[in-house]
Coordinates of C-alpha atoms in Angstrom, one line a residue:
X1 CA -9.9 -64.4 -10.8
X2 CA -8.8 -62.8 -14.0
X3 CA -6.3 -60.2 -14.6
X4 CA -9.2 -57.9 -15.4
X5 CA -11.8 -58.5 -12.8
X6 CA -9.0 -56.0 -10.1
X7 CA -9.8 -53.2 -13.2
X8 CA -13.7 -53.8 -13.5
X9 CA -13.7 -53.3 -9.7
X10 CA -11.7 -50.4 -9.7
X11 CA -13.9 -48.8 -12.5
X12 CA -10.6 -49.1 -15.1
X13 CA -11.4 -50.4 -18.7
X14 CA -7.7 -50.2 -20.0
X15 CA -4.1 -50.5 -19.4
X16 CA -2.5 -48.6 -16.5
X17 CA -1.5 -45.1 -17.7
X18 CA 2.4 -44.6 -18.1
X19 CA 4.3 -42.5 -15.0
X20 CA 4.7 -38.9 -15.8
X21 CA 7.9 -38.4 -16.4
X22 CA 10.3 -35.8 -14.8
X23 CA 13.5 -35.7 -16.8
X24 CA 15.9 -32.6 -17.7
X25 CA 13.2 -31.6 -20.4
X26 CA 10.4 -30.5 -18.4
X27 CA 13.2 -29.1 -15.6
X28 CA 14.4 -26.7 -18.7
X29 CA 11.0 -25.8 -19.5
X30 CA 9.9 -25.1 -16.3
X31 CA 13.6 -23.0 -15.6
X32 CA 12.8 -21.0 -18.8
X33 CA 8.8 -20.0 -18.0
X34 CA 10.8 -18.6 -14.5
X35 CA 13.8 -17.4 -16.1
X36 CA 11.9 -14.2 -17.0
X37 CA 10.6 -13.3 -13.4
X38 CA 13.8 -14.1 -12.1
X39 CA 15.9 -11.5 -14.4
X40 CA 13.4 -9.2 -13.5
X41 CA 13.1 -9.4 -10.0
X42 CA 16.9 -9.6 -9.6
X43 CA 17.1 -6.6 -11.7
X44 CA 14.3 -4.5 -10.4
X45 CA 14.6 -5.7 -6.5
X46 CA 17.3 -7.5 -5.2
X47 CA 20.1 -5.3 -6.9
X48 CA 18.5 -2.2 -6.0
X49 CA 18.7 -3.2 -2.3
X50 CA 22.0 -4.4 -2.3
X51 CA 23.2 -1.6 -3.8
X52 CA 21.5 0.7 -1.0
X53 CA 22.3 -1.6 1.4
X54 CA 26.5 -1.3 0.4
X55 CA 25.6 2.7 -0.2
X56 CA 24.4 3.0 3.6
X57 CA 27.9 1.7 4.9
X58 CA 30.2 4.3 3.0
X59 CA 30.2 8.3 2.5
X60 CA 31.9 10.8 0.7
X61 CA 34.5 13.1 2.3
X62 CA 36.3 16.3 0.6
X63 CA 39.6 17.7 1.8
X64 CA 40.7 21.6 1.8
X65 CA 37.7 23.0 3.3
X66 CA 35.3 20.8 0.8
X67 CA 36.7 21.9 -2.3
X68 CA 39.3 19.5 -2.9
X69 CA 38.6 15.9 -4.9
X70 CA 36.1 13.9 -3.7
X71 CA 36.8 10.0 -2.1
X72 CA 34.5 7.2 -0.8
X73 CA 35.2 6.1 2.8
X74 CA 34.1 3.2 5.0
X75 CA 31.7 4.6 7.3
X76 CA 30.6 1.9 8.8
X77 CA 26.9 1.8 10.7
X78 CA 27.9 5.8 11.0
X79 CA 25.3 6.6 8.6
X80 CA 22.7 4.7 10.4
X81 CA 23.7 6.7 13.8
X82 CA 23.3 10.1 11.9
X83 CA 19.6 9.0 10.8
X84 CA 18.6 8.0 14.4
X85 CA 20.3 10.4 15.9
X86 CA 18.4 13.2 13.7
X87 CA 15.1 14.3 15.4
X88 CA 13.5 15.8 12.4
X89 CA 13.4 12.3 10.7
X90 CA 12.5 10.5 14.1
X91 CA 9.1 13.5 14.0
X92 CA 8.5 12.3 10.5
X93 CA 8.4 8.5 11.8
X94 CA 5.7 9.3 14.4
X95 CA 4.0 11.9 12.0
X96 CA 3.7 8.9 9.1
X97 CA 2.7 6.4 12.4
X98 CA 0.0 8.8 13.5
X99 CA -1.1 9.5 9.9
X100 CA -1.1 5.5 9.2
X101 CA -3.1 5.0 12.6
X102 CA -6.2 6.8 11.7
X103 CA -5.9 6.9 8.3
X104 CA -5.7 3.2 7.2
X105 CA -9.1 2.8 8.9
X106 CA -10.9 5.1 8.5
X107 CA -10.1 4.7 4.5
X108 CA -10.9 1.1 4.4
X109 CA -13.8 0.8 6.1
X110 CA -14.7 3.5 4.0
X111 CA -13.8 0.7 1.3
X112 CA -16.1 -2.0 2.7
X113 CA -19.3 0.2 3.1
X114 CA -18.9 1.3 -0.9
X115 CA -18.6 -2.4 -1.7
X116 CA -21.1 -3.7 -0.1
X117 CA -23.5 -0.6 -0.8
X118 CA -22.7 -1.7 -4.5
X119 CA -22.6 -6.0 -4.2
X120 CA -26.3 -5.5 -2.2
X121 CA -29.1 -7.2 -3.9
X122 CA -31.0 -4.1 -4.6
X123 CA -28.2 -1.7 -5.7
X124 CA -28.9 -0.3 -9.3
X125 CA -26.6 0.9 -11.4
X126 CA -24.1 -0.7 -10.3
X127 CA -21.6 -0.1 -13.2
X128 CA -21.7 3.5 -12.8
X129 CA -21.4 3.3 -9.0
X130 CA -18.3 1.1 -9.1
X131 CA -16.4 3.6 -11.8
X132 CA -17.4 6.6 -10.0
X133 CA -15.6 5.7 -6.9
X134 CA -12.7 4.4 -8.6
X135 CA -12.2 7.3 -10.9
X136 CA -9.9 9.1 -8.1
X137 CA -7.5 6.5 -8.5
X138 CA -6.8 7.2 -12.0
X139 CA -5.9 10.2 -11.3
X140 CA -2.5 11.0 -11.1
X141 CA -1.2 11.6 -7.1
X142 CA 0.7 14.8 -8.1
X143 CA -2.6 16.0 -10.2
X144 CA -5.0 15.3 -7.4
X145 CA -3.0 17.0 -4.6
X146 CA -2.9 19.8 -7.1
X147 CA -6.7 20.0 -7.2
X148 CA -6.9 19.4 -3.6
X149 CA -4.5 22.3 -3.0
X150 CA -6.7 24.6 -4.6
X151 CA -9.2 24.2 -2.6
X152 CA -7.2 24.1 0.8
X153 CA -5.3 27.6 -0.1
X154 CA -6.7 30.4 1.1
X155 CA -6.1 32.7 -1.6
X156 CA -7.8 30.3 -4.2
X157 CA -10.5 27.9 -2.2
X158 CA -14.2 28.6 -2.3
X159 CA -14.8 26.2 0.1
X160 CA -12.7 28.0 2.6
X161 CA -14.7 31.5 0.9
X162 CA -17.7 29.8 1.6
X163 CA -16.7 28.6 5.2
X164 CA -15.6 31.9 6.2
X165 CA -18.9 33.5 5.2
X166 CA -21.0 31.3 7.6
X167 CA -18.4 32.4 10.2
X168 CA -16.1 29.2 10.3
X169 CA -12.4 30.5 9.7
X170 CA -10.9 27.4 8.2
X171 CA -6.9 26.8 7.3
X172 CA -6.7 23.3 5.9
X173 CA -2.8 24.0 5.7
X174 CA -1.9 25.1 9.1
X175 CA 0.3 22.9 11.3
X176 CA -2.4 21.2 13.3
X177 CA -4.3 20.1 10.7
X178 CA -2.0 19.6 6.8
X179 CA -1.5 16.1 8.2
X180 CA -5.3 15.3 7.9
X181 CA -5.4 17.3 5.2
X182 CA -2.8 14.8 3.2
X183 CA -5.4 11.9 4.9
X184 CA -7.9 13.2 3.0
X185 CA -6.3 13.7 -0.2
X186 CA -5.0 9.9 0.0
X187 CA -7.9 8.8 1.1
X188 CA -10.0 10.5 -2.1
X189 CA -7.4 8.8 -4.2
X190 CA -7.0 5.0 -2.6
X191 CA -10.8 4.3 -1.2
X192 CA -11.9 3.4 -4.8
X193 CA -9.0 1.3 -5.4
X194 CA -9.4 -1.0 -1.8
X195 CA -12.7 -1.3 -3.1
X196 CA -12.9 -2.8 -5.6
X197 CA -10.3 -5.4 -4.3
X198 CA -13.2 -5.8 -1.9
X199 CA -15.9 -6.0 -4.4
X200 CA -14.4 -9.0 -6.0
X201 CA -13.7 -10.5 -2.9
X202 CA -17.3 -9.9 -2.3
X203 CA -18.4 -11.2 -6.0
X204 CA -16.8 -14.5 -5.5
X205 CA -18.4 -15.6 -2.8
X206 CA -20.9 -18.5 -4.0
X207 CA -24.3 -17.5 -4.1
X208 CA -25.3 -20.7 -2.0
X209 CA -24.8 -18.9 1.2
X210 CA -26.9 -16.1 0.5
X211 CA -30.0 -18.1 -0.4
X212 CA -29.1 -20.2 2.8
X213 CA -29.3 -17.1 5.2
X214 CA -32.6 -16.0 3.2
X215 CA -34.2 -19.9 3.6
X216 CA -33.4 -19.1 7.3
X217 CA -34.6 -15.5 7.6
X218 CA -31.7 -13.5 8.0
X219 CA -31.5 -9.6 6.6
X220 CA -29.3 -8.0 4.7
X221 CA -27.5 -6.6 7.9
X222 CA -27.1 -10.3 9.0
X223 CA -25.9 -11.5 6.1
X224 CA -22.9 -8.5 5.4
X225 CA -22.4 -8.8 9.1
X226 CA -21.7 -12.8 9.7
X227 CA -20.9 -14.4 5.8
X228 CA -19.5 -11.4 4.1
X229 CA -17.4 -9.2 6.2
X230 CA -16.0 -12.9 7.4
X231 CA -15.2 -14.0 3.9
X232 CA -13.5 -11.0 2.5
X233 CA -11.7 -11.2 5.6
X234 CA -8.3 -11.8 3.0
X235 CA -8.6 -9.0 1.1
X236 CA -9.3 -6.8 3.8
X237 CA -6.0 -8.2 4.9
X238 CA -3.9 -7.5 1.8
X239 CA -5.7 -4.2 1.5
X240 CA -4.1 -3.3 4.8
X241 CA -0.7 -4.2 4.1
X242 CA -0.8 -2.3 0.9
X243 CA -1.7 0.8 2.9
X244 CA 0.9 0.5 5.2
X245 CA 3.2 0.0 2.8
X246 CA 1.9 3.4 1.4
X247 CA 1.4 5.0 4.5
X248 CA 5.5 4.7 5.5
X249 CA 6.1 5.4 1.6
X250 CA 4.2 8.8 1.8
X251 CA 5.6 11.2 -0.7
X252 CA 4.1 12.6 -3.7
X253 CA 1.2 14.8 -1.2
X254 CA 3.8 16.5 1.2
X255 CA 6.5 17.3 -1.4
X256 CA 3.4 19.2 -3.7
X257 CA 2.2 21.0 -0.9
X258 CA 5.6 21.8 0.3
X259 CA 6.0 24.2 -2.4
X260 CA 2.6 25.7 -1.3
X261 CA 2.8 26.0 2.1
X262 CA 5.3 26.4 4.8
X263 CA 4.2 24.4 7.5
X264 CA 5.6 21.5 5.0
X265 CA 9.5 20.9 5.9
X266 CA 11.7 19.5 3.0
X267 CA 12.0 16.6 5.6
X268 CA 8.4 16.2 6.6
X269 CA 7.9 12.1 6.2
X270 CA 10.9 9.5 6.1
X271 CA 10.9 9.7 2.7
X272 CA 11.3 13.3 1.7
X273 CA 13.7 13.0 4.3
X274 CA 16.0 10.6 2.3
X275 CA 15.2 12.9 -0.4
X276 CA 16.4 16.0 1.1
X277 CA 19.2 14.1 2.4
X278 CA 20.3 13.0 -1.0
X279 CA 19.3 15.8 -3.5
X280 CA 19.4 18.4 -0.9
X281 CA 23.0 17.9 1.1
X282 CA 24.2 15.5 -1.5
X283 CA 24.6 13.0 1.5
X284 CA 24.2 9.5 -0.5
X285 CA 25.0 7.5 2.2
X286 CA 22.7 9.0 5.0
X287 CA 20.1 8.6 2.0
X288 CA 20.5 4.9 1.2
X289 CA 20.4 4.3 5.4
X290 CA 17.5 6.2 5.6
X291 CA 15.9 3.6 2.7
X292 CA 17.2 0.7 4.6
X293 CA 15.6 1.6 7.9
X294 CA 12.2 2.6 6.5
X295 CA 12.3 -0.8 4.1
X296 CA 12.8 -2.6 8.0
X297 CA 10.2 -1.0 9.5
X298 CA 8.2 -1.5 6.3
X299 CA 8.4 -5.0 6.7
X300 CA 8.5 -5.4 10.6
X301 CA 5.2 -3.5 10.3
X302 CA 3.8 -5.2 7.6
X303 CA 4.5 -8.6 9.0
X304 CA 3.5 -7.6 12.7
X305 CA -0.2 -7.1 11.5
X306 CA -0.5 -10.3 9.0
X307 CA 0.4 -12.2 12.1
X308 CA -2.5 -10.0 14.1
X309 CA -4.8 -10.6 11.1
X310 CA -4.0 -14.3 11.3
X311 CA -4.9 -14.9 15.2
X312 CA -7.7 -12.8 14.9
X313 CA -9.8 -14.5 12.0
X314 CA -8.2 -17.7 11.7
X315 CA -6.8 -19.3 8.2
X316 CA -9.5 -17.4 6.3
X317 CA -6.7 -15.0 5.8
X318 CA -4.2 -17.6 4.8
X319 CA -6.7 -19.3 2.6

């Protein structure tokens, strides 16, 4: 047999092609297309936490009554004993829990019904529909709880005017019920956002499926129910990490309406607590532990229900 009868049964007319080479070229070409992320993310993320991190383990003391000079001492985990030992911060970790815990749910299932109200076969205007929910979102947080304020203060809101005339004698900003009144400007804000994260989850499904269920008489319900909802099954998943994430980060709503009403403290979530801590009683240290231990529980959190998401719908999330 000739040399070229093992090519003509392999389907190759011409000489082998030449081994890719790896040499200290293409390492220094692939080092420089990473070179930029890596300054960055040094810069903007792993020097930020080391710096809180080294921050959390010192404090200031002043001698003569707090008016003499100023000196950094080792504190050691002191800083983190202050923070857990504070009950107004440990209320402000259940308060964020609680708000996260009905929340988060209620908001993206929200998210899901829009999108598939708007991917459904019979939808019209659909363009119009998919930038009035996410309009919110551009909205600045501080603007929109402004907005939202106005219409929970007493003094100001006609829908509270037009509650009390029917006999209903609403306060959206009394203790029992700010919290929820927070949920729903975050929710107003986020849902159009989480959508459309869904929708293009929803959008790149192939259309094969669909004809599939029609050929075998399954409805619209059927079809969301067992091949959508399934496949977006991913994004629902990063969706929910990104509100947790927000959820534990919640700022920008109680520190606006804690000028506005009094039922907000100055330490009302974790994170106006590090604030107050810093800016208020100029206690750095207590500040950056405060960071540390709400990055922690960001993470333990975050990680606890990817691994949930994981066992509970397979390696569709993973895929």
């Amino acid at each position: 047999m000739s040399a070229a009868a093992p090519q003509a049964a392999t389907g190759r007319t011409g000489p082998e092609p030449a081994p890719v080479r790896r040499g200290p070229a293409r390492n220094r070409a692939a080092f420089a297309f990473l070179l930029p992320f890596g300054l960055l993310f040094t810069a903007l993320f792993l020097l930020p936490i080391g710096y809180a991190l080294w921050q959390s383990l010192f404090r200031i003391e002043r001698s003569g009554l707090g008016f003499g000079p100023a000196r950094t001492v080792f504190a050691g985990l002191d800083n983190y004993t202050a923070a857990l030992g504070d009950g107004s911060f440990l209320t402000g970790v259940g308060r964020v829990l609680l708000f996260g815990a009905v929340q988060v749910p209620v908001m993206l299932g929200l998210a899901l019904g829009l999108a598939l109200l708007i991917d459904a076969k019979g939808t019209r205007l659909k363009k119009f529909f998919r930038l009035a929910y996410f309009l919110p979102y551009a909205i600045p947080g501080v603007v929109a709880t402004i907005l939202w304020a106005f219409l929970y203060l007493p003094g100001t809101s006609p829908l509270v005017a037009g509650l009390k005339d029917i006999g209903i004698d609403a306060d959206f900003l009394s203790p029992d019920t700010v919290l929820w009144s927070m949920a729903n400007i975050v929710t107003w804000t986020w849902t159009g956002y989480n959508m459309l994260v869904i929708l293009s989850a929803l959008q790149a499904i192939p259309s094969d499926l669909y004809e599939a269920a029609d050929l075998d008489g399954a409805g619209p319900w059927r079809i969301a129910w067992h091949i959508k909802i399934p496949l977006v099954a991913p994004a629902l998943v990063l969706t929910g990490i990104f509100s947790i994430i927000g959820t534990l980060q919640l700022f920008t709503e109680p520190m606006v309406l804690h000028s506005l009403a009094s039922t907000v403290a100055a330490d009302y979530t974790p994170n106006m607590a590090a604030y107050n801590a810093a800016f208020g009683n100029n206690d750095y240290g207590k500040a950056a532990a405060i960071a540390v231990l709400l990055a922690l529980a960001t993470c333990a959190l975050s990680f606890t229900f990817l691994r949930l998401s994981v066992r509970l719908t397979g390696n569709r999330v993973t895929a």
